[in-house]
Structure formats: structure tokens, C-alpha cells
GROMACS .gro file of C-alpha atoms in nm:
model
  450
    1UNK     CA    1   2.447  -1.114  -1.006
    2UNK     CA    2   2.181  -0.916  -1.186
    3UNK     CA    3   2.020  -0.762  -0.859
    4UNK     CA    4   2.402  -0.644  -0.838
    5UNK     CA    5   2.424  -0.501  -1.172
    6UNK     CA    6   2.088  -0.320  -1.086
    7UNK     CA    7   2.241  -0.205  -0.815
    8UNK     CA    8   2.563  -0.060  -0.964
    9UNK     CA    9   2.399   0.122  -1.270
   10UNK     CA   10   2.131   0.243  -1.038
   11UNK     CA   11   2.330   0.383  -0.836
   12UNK     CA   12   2.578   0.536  -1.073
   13UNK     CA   13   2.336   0.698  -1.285
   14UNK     CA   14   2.134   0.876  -1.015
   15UNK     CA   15   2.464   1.027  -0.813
   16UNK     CA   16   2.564   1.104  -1.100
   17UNK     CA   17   2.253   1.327  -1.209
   18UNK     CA   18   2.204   1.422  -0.848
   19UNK     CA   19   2.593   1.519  -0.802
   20UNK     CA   20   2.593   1.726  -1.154
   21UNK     CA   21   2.318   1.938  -1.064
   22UNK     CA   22   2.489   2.034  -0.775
   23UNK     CA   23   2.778   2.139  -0.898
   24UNK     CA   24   2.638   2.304  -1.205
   25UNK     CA   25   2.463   2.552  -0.946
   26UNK     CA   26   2.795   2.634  -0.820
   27UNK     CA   27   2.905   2.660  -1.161
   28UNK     CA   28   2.618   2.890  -1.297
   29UNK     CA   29   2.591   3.117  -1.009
   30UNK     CA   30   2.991   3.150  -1.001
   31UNK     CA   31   2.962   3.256  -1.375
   32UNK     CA   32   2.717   3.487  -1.366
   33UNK     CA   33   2.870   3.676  -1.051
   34UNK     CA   34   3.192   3.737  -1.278
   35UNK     CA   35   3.437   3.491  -1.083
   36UNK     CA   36   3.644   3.250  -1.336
   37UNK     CA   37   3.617   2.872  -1.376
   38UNK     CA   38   3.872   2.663  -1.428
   39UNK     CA   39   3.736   2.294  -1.416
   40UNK     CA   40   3.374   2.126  -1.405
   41UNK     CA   41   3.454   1.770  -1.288
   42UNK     CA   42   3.173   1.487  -1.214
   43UNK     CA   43   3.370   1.224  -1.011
   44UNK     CA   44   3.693   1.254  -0.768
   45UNK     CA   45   4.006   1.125  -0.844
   46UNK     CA   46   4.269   1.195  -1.138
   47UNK     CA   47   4.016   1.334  -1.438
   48UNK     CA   48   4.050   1.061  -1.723
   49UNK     CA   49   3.867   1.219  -1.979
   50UNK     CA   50   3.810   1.602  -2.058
   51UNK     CA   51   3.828   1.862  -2.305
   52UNK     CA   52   3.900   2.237  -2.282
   53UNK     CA   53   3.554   2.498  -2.382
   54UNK     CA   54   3.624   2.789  -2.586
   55UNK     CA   55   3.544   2.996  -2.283
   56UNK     CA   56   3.832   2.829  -2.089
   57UNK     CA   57   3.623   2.565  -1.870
   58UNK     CA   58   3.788   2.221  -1.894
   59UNK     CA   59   3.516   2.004  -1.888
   60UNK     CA   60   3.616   1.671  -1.681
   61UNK     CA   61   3.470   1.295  -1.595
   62UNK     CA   62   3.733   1.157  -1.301
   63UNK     CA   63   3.666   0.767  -1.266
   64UNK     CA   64   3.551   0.749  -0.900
   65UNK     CA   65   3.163   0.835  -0.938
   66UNK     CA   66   3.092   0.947  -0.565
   67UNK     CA   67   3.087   1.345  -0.567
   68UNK     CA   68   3.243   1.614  -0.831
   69UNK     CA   69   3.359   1.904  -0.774
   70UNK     CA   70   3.395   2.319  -0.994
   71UNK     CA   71   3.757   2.481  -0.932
   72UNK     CA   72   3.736   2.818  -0.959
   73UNK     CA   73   4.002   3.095  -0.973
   74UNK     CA   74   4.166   3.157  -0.619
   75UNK     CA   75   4.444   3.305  -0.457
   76UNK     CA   76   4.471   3.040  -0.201
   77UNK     CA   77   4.520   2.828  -0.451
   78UNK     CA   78   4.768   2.920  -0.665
   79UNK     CA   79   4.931   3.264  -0.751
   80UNK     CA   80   4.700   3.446  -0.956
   81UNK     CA   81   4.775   3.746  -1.206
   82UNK     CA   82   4.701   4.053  -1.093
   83UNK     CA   83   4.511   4.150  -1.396
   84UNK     CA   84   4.283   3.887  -1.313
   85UNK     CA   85   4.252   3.903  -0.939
   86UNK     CA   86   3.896   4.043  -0.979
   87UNK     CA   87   3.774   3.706  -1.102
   88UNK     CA   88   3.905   3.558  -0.815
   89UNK     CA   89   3.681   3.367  -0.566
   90UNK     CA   90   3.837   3.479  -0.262
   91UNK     CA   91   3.839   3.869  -0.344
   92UNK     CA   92   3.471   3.842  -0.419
   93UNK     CA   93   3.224   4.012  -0.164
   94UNK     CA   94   3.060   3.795   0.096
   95UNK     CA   95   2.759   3.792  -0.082
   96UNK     CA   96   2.863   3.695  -0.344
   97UNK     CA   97   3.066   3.394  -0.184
   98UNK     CA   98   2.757   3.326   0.005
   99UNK     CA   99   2.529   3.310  -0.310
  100UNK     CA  100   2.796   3.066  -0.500
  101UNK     CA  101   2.774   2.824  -0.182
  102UNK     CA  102   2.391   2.826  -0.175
  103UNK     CA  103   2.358   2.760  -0.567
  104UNK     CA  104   2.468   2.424  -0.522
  105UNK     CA  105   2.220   2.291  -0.255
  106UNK     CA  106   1.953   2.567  -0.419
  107UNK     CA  107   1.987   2.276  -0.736
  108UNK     CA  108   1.935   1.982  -0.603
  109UNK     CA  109   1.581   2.149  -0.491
  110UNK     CA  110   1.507   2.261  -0.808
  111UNK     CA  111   1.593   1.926  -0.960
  112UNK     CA  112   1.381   1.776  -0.647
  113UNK     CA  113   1.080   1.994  -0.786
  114UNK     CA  114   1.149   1.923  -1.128
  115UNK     CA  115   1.130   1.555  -1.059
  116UNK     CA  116   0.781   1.540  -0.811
  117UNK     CA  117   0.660   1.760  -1.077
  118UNK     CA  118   0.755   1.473  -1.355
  119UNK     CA  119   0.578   1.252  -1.127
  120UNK     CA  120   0.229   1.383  -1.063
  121UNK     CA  121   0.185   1.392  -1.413
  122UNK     CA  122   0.324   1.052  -1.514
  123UNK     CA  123   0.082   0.926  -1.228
  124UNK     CA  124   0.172   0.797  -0.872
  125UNK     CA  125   0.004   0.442  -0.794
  126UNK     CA  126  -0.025   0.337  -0.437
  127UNK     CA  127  -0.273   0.174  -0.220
  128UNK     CA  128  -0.546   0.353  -0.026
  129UNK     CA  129  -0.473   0.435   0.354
  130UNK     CA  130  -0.747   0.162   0.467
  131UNK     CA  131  -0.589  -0.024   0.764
  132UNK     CA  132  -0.642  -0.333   0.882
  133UNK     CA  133  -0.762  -0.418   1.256
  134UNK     CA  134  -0.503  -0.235   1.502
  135UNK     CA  135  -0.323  -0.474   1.738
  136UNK     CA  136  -0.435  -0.472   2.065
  137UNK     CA  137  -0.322  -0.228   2.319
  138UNK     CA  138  -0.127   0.023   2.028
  139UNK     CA  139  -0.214   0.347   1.977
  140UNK     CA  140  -0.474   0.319   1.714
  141UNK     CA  141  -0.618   0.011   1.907
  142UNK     CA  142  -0.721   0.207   2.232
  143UNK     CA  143  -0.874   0.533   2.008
  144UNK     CA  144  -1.113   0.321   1.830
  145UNK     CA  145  -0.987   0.288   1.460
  146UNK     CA  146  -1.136  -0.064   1.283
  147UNK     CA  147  -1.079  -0.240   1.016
  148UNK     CA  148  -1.159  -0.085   0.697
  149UNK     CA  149  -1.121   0.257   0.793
  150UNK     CA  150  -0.956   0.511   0.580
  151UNK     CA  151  -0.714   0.749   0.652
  152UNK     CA  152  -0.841   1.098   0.498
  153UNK     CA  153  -0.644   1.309   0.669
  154UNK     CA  154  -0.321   1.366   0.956
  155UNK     CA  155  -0.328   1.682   1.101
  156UNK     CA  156  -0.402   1.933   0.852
  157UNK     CA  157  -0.223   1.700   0.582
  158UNK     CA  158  -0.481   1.551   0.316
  159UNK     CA  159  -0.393   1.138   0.257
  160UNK     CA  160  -0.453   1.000  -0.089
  161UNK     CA  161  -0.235   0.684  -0.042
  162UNK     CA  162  -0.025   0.465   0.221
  163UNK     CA  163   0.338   0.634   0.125
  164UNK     CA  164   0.123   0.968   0.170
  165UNK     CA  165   0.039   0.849   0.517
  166UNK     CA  166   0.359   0.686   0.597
  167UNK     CA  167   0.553   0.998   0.574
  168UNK     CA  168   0.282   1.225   0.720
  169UNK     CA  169   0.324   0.951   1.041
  170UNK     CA  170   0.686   0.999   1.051
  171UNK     CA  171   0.651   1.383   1.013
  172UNK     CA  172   0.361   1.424   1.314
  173UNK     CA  173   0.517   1.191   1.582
  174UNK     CA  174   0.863   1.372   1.649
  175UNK     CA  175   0.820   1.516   1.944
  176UNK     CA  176   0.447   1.527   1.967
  177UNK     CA  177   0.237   1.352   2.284
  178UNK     CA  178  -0.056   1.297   2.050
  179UNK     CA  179  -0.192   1.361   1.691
  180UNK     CA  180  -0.510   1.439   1.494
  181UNK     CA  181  -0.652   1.203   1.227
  182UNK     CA  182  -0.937   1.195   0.998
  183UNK     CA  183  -1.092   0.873   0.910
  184UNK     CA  184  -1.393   0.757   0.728
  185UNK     CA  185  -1.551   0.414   0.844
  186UNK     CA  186  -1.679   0.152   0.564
  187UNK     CA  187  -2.019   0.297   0.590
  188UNK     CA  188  -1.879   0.654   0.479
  189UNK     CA  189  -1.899   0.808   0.859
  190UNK     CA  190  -1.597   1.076   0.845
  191UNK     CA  191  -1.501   1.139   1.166
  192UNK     CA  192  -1.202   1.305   1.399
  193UNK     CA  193  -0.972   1.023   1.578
  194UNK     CA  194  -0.663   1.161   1.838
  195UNK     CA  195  -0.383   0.934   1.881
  196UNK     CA  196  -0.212   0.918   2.188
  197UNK     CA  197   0.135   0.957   2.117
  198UNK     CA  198   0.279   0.924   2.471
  199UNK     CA  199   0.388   0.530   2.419
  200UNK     CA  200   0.496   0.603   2.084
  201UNK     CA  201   0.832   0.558   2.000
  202UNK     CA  202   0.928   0.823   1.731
  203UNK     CA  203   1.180   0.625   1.583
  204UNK     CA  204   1.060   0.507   1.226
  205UNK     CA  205   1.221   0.141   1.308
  206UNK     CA  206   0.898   0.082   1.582
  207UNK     CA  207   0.674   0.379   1.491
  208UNK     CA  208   0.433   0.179   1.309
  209UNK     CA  209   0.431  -0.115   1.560
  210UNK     CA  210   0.339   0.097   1.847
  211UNK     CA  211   0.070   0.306   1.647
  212UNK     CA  212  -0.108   0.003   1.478
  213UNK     CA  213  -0.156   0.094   1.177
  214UNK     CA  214  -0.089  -0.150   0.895
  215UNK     CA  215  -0.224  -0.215   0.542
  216UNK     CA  216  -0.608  -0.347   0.475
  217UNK     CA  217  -0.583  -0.709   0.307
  218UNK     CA  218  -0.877  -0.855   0.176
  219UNK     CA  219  -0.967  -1.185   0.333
  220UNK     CA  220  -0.810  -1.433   0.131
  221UNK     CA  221  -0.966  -1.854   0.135
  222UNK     CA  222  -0.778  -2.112   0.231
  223UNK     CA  223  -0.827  -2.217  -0.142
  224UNK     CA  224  -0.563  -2.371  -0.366
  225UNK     CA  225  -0.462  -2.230  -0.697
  226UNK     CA  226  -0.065  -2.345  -0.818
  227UNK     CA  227   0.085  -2.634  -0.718
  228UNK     CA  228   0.498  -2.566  -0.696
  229UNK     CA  229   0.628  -2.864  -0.841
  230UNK     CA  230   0.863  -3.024  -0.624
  231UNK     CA  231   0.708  -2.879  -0.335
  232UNK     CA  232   0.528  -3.018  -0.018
  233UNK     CA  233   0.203  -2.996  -0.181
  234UNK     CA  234   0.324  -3.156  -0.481
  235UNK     CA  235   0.407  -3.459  -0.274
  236UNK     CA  236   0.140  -3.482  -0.106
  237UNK     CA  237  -0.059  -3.492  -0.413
  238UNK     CA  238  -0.231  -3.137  -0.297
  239UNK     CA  239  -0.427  -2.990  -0.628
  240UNK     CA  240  -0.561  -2.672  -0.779
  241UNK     CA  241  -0.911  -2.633  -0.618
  242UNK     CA  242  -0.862  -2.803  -0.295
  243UNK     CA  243  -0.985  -2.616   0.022
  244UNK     CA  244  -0.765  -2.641   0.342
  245UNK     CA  245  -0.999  -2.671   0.668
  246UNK     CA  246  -0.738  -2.806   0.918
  247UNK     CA  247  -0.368  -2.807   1.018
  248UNK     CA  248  -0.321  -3.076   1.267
  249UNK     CA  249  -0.627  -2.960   1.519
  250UNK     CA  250  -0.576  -2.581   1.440
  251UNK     CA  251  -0.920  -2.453   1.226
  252UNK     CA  252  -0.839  -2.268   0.921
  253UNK     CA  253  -1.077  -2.009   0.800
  254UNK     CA  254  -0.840  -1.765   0.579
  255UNK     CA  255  -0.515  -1.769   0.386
  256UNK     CA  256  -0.335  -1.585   0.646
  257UNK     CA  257  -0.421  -1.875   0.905
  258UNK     CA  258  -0.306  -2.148   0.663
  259UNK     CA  259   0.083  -1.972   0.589
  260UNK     CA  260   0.082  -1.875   1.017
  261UNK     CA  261   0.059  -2.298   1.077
  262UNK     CA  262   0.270  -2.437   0.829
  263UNK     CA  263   0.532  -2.133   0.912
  264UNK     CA  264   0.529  -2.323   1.195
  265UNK     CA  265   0.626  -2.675   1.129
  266UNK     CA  266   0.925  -2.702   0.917
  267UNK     CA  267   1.022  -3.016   0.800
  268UNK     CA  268   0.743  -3.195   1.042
  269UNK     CA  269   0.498  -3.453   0.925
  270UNK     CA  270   0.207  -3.249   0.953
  271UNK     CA  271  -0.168  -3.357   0.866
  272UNK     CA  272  -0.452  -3.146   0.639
  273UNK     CA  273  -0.822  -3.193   0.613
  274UNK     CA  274  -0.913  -3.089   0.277
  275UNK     CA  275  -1.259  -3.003   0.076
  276UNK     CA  276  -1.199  -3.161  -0.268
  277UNK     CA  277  -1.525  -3.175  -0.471
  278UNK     CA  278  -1.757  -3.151  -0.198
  279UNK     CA  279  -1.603  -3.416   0.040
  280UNK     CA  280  -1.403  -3.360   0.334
  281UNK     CA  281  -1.033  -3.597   0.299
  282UNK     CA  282  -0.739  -3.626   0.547
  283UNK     CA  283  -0.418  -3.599   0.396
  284UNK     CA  284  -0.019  -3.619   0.516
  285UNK     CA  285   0.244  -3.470   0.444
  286UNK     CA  286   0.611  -3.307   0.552
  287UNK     CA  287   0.600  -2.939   0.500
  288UNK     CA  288   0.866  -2.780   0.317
  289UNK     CA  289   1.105  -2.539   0.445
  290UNK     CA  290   1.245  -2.159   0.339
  291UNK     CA  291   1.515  -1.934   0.500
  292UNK     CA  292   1.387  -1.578   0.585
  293UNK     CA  293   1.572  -1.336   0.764
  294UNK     CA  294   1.789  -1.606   0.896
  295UNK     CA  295   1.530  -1.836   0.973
  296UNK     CA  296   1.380  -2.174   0.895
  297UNK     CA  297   1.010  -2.128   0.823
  298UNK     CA  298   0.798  -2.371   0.687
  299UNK     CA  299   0.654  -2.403   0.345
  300UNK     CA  300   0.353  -2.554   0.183
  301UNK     CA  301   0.468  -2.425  -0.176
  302UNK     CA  302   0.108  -2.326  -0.360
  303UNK     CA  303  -0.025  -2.000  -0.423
  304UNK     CA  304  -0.384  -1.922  -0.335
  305UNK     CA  305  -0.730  -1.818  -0.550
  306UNK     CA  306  -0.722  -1.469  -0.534
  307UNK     CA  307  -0.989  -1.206  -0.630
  308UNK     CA  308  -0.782  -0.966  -0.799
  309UNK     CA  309  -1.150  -0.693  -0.821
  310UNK     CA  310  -1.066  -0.675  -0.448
  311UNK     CA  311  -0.713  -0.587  -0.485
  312UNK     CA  312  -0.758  -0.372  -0.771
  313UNK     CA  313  -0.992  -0.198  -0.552
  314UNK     CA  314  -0.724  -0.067  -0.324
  315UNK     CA  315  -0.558   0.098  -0.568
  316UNK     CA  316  -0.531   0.493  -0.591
  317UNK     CA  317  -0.386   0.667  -0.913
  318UNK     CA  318  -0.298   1.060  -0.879
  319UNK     CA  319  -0.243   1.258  -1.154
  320UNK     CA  320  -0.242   1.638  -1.160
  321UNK     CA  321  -0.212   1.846  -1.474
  322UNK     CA  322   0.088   2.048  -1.563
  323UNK     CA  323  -0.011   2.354  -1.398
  324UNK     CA  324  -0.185   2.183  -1.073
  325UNK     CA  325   0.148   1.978  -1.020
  326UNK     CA  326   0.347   2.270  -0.990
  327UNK     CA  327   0.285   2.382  -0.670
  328UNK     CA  328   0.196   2.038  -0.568
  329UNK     CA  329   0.569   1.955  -0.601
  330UNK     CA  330   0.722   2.245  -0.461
  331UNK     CA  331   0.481   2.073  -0.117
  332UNK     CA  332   0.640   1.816  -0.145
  333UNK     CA  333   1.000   1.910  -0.167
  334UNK     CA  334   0.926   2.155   0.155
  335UNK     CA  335   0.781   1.863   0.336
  336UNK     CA  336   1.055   1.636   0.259
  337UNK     CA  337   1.309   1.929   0.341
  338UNK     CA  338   1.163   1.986   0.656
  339UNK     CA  339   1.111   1.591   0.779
  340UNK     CA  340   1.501   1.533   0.703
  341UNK     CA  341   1.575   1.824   0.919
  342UNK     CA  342   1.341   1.663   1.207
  343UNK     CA  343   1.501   1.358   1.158
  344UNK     CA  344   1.797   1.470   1.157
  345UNK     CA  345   1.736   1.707   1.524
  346UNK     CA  346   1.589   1.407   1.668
  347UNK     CA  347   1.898   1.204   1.595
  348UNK     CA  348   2.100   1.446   1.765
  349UNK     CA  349   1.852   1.428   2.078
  350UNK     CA  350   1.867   1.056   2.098
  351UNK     CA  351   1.514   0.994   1.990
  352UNK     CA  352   1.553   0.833   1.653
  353UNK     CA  353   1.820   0.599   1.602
  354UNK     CA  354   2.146   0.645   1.449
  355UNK     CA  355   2.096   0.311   1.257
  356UNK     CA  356   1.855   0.518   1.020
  357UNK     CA  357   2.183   0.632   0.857
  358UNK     CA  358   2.228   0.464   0.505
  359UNK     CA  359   2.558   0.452   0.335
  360UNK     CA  360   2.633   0.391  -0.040
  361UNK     CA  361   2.560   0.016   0.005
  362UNK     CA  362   2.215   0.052   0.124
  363UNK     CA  363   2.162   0.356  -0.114
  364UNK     CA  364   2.297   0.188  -0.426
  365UNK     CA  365   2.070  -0.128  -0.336
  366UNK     CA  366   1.756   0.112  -0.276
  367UNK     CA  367   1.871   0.264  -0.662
  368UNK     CA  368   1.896  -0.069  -0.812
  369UNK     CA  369   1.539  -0.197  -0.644
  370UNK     CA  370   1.342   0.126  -0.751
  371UNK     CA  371   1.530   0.130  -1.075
  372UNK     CA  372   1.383  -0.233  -1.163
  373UNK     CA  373   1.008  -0.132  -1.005
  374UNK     CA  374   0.961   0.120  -1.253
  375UNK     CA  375   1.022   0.479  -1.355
  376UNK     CA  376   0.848   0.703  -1.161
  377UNK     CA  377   0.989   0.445  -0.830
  378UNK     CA  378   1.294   0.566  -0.931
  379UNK     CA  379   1.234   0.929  -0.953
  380UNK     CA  380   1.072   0.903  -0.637
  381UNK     CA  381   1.446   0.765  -0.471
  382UNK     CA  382   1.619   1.078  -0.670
  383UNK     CA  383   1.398   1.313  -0.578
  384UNK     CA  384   1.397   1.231  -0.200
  385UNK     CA  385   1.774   1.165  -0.215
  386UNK     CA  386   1.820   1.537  -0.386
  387UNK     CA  387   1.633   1.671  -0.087
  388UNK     CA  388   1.857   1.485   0.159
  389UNK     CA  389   2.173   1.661  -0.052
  390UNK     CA  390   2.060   1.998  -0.072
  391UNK     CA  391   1.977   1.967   0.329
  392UNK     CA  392   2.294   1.771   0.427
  393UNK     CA  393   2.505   2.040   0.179
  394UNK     CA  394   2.358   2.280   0.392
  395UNK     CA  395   2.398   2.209   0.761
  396UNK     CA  396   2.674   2.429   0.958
  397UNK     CA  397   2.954   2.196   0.948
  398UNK     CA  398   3.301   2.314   0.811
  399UNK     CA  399   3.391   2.116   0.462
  400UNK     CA  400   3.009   2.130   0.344
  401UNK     CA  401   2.901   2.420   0.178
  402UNK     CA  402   2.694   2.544   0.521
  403UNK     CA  403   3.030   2.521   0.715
  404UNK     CA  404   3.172   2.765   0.446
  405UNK     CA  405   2.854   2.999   0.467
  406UNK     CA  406   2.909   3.033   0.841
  407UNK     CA  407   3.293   3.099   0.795
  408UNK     CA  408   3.157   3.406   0.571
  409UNK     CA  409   2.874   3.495   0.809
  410UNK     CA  410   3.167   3.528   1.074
  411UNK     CA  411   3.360   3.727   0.876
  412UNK     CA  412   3.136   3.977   0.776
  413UNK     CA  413   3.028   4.031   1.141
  414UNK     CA  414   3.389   4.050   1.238
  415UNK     CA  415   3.536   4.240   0.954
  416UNK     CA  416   3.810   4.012   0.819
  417UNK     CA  417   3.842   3.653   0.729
  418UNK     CA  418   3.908   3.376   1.060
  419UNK     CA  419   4.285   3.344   1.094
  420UNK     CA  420   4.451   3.040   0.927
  421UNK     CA  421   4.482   2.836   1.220
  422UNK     CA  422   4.059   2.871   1.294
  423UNK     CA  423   4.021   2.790   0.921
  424UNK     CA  424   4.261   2.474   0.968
  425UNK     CA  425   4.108   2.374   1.305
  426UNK     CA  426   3.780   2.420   1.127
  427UNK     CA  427   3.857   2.178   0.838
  428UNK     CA  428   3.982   1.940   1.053
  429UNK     CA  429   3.673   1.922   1.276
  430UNK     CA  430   3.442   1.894   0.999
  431UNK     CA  431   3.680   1.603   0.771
  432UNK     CA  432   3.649   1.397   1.177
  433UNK     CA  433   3.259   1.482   1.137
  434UNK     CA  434   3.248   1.351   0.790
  435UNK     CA  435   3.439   1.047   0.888
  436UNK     CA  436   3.241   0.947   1.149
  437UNK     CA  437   2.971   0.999   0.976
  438UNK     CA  438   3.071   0.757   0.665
  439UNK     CA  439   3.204   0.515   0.916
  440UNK     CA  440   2.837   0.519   1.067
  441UNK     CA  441   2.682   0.495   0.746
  442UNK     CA  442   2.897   0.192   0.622
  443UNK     CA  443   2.860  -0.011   0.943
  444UNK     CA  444   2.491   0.044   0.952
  445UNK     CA  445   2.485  -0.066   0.550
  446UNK     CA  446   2.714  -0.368   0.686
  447UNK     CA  447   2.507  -0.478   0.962
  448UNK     CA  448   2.176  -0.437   0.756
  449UNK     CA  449   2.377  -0.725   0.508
  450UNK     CA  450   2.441  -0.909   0.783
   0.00000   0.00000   0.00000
């Protein structure tokens, strides 16, 4: 119930930012090119709550929290006097329709800056690109990348930590047959490493899996630290201390070893050679079991010794002065502009899957998640999800503010406005795209529940 509530407020409280600065670009740029407003609304639906500015705004909150909207003067409309035609939307120039339009998405990048910006300084934790050994017969397998290498650099694009590298991955594989890295080997050898892209799939669901790159984890013993009471090692009389050597006749050497053979054998009788004080014992017992992902696994239920210098030795802090972080974050809200668009084109050609498209379910549970991590996890979501408005806002479909934008382009090349039935025809096909596209978004968020 709480993860829900997380959820809920999370999600509320960033569209709600997110949405707001939209609209207040519309708003601002609509003021200060002359043309009246007569409602700011956050929020569709019947406004519940408002109250009328000296300057004529009424100032609304409507009680459905999934968009807003800023009504301005129009003859389309409504009749409008003729003494105040000229602050009418429609008889403004193009440009200046054009430049209202643009305001909104133009906010949700500033607001995208503003928040990277807020980040570099607070300080972004991560762990350092060193990978663990590639599978065989991926990508980074066959160019020779080991075990402990780090990651310095893709393409031209410097790496400081694994989300840095993540997105860099994403960002280099569309489309590309292969891709330069930089790595630097445990013994501090930097040297140039080419991926070969050409068994890659692009598609962010398998990219990783088919380059080989995952996360270094220090080796971890076999060694016993909490017992779960309750658990199969609590029956079995398992304690803190105890070294496991053996699962049936499978050797164990690490901790990884150990959770791979009792994953194994759920609810089977199952027998352990331990090292307890020096001796080697023989021990039985029936290993627990735990759903994942819709399946039975099986459970030992203790927690191992672990060295936390070695994990803290992963870690990578950034943090860049107020000045530094300023271009820093306008990077990073290009970058993030330009990989949506990518993504996007590669949807279209059938090379990244359509099941990348999250709806408000999986975007409210991402909110609530980052919301609990921590503050700057949570600016992080906004920020990216700010990108994805401003680009979304500003594709060419009819409805969005790009589909409005080319409407005006069109007219200024031809010299008067589309006829009413184009304009109708043109709503029509963009409220299908929109639809399909929400329909999409809500089955993937369905499925992913499922």
C-alpha cells in the first residue's frame, strides 16, 4: 500500500511541476507578444478551484492531474470585441503564433537544464564503468575486454559512471555496425577497443546482452553472516561464520556459486559441507523457496560477509561547481534530446521495440521508486521526463504543439490559413495518433504488471 502511495504522490507532484512549466511558457511568451489570457489551468476537467488576477487571468487547479492547459483570446472561440481583436491569438502574425507554440516545449528544456544543473552540484553517485568478464561469444567477448576493465570513454563521449555508459551505449548502437571504446585494464594500460556492432540488437531490451557488458562485482566467499530466522538455514542449524564448500557434489568457491545451486533446488532435501572452526561437517537440509518473476527459486535465507572497502571502492561521486555545471547540463539535456529522437526514428523503422513505450502506470511507479531512492534520483526521472515532453510536444503531429507549428509553416508558404475541413481532418488524424499511442502505452504498462 505504501509503494502505492509513493507511487501516486510521485507521480502527481512531478506532472504537475513538469506540466506547469509548460504551460507557463505558453503563458509568458503569449503575454509578452501582446495576445490576452483568459485562463491558466494545471489539470483537465471542470476547474474546482480558482481565483480571478487583477490583470484578468483566472488562475485555475481542475481535479484530473494529467496535462493543463492556457486559453487565450480567440475568434474561433468565441465572438470577440472588435476593440480587442488585436489581442487575439488567431489575428496574430505567424511568428508570433509560432513563438507562443515553441515557448511551451522551449520550458520544459529550461526546467530540464535547471534540474541537471541542481544535480551536478548536489553530487551524482554511481558506480564506476568496470565490467565484469564478458559472456562468451558477445560483442565485448570477441574484442578482448576482461574483467576489471574500465570504461573511460565511448566514442568521443568521456564515462565517469555506469548510467554515463548506459546511455552513451544506447546512444552509439542505433544504427551503427560498430563502435569505439576506451578502456583502461587493472594495471592502468589505456587502450582503444572497437565493438562489432553487426550482431547487436539496438533495441535497449537485449542491447546489453548481446554487447556483454555488465557491472564488476567483487568476489564475494561463500561465508555466512545472518541467519533469517525461520529460514532453511535456520533449520538446519546453519550459523554466522560457517563456510559453504559443497552443494550436493557441485564445488563452491564464491557467493555467486552458492545462490546459482540452491536457486536450483527448491523445496529439495539438499546436502552442505561446511568449514565451522576449522573442521569440515556435512549437514542436511530442505532449501527454502521465493517467487521471482513468476518463478519458484530456491532459498537458503542468510546473507553473506561482505567487504564493504571493496564496494565502497566502486563508487564515483561528481560534483561540478556552479559555473562548471552550467554548460555541463545544457550536454546533457542535448544528449538526452537527441537519444529520444533516435529512439523514437528507430521505433518508427522497426528496430527498437514498441514495448519501450511507458504509460502513466509505469511512469507513476518509476516517480514513486526514484522518489523513495533519494532526491537527486528523482530529479534525475523529471529531468529526463521534461526532455521527453519538450521533444514529444514538438514532433509534427496535429493536436501537439509541432502539429500546430506546421499548420502555420503551411500557411505562411501558402498565404492563408488550411481550409476548415484540412484543419478538421488534421485534428482528427492526430486525436487517432494520440489514441493509439495511449492505448500502446497502457497495454505495455499492463503487460509489464502482468
Amino acid at each position: 500500500m505504501l509503494d502505492v502511495i509513493w507511487s501516486i504522490a510521485g507521480f502527481i507532484v512531478a506532472l504537475s511541476i513538469l506540466v506547469c512549466f509548460h504551460e507557463y511558457g505558453h503563458y509568458w511568451m503569449a503575454r509578452k507578444l501582446g495576445v490576452r489570457v483568459l485562463r491558466f489551468c494545471l489539470g483537465w476537467g471542470k476547474p474546482w478551484k480558482s481565483f480571478m488576477a487583477k490583470d484578468g487571468v483566472e488562475w485555475a487547479i481542475a481535479p484530473y492531474p494529467i496535462g493543463g492547459y492556457v486559453k487565450m483570446l480567440d475568434e474561433r472561440e468565441a465572438p470577440v470585441a472588435d476593440h480587442e481583436k488585436h489581442l487575439a491569438f488567431n489575428n496574430q502574425p505567424i511568428r508570433n503564433r509560432m513563438a507562443i507554440l515553441v515557448a511551451g516545449p522551449a520550458a520544459n528544456f529550461l526546467l530540464a537544464i535547471v534540474l541537471y544543473w541542481l544535480i551536478l552540484m548536489i553530487g551524482v553517485e554511481g558506480l564506476k564503468p568496470i565490467i565484469s568478464e564478458p559472456p562468451a561469444r558477445t560483442a565485448a567477448a570477441a574484442a578482448g575486454m576482461r574483467a576489471g576493465d574500465t570504461v573511460t570513454q565511448v566514442g568521443e563521449r568521456p564515462i565517469d559512471t555506469w548510467t554515463d555508459l548506459r546511455l552513451a551505449l544506447i546512444d552509439n548502437t542505433l544504427g551503427a555496425q560498430s563502435m569505439m571504446l576506451r578502456v583502461r585494464s587493472e594495471e592502468g594500460v589505456s587502450r582503444p577497443v572497437q565493438l562489432n556492432l553487426a550482431d547487436v540488437r539496438s533495441d535497449p531490451e537485449f542491447l546489453f546482452d548481446d554487447i556483454g557488458l555488465n557491472v564488476f562485482q567483487p568476489v564475494i566467499e561463500p561465508v555466512l553472516d545472518r541467519i533469517v530466522p525461520g529460514s532453511a538455514a535456520d533449520a538446519a542449524q546453519l550459523r554466522a561464520g560457517d563456510r559453504i564448500t559443497e552443494v550436493e557434489d557441485t564445488s563452491i568457491t564464491n557467493w555467486n556459486e552458492l545462490v546459482a545451486a540452491i536457486k536450483q533446488r527448491p523445496m529439495q532435501a539438499t546436502r552442505l559441507v561446511i568449514e565451522r572452526d576449522g573442521k569440515a561437517l556435512e549437514l542436511n537440509l530442505v532449501v527454502g523457496t521465493h517467487e521471482q518473476g513468476g518463478v519458484v527459486i530456491g532459498r537458503l535465507g542468510a546473507t553473506p560477509v561482505v567487504n564493504q572497502q571493496l564496494w565502497q571502492n566502486l563508487r564515483a561521486v561528481r560534483q561540478l561547481g556552479p559555473l562548471e555545471a552550467v554548460p555541463e547540463a545544457v550536454g546533457q539535456t542535448w544528449q538526452m534530446s537527441q537519444l529520444t529522437l533516435r529512439v523514437l526514428w528507430h521505433m518508427v523503422l522497426g528496430e527498437v521495440s514498441v514495448k519501450n513505450v511507458s504509460g502513466p502506470i509505469q511512469i507513476a511507479q518509476v516517480a514513486g521508486d526514484t522518489a523513495r531512492i533519494g532526491l537527486v534520483s528523482f530529479l534525475s526521472f523529471m529531468a529526463v521526463v521534461s526532455v521527453s515532453l519538450g521533444v514529444l510536444n514538438l514532433l509534427p503531429v496535429p493536436l501537439l504543439d509541432g502539429g500546430h507549428m506546421l499548420m502555420y509553416a503551411i500557411e505562411g508558404v501558402k498565404g492563408r490559413p488550411l481550409s476548415e475541413r484540412a484543419q478538421i481532418t488534421a485534428q482528427y488524424v492526430g486525436l487517432a495518433f494520440i489514441g493509439v499511442l495511449m492505448m500502446l502505452a497502457l497495454y505495455n504498462d499492463i503487460m509489464r504488471l502482468v
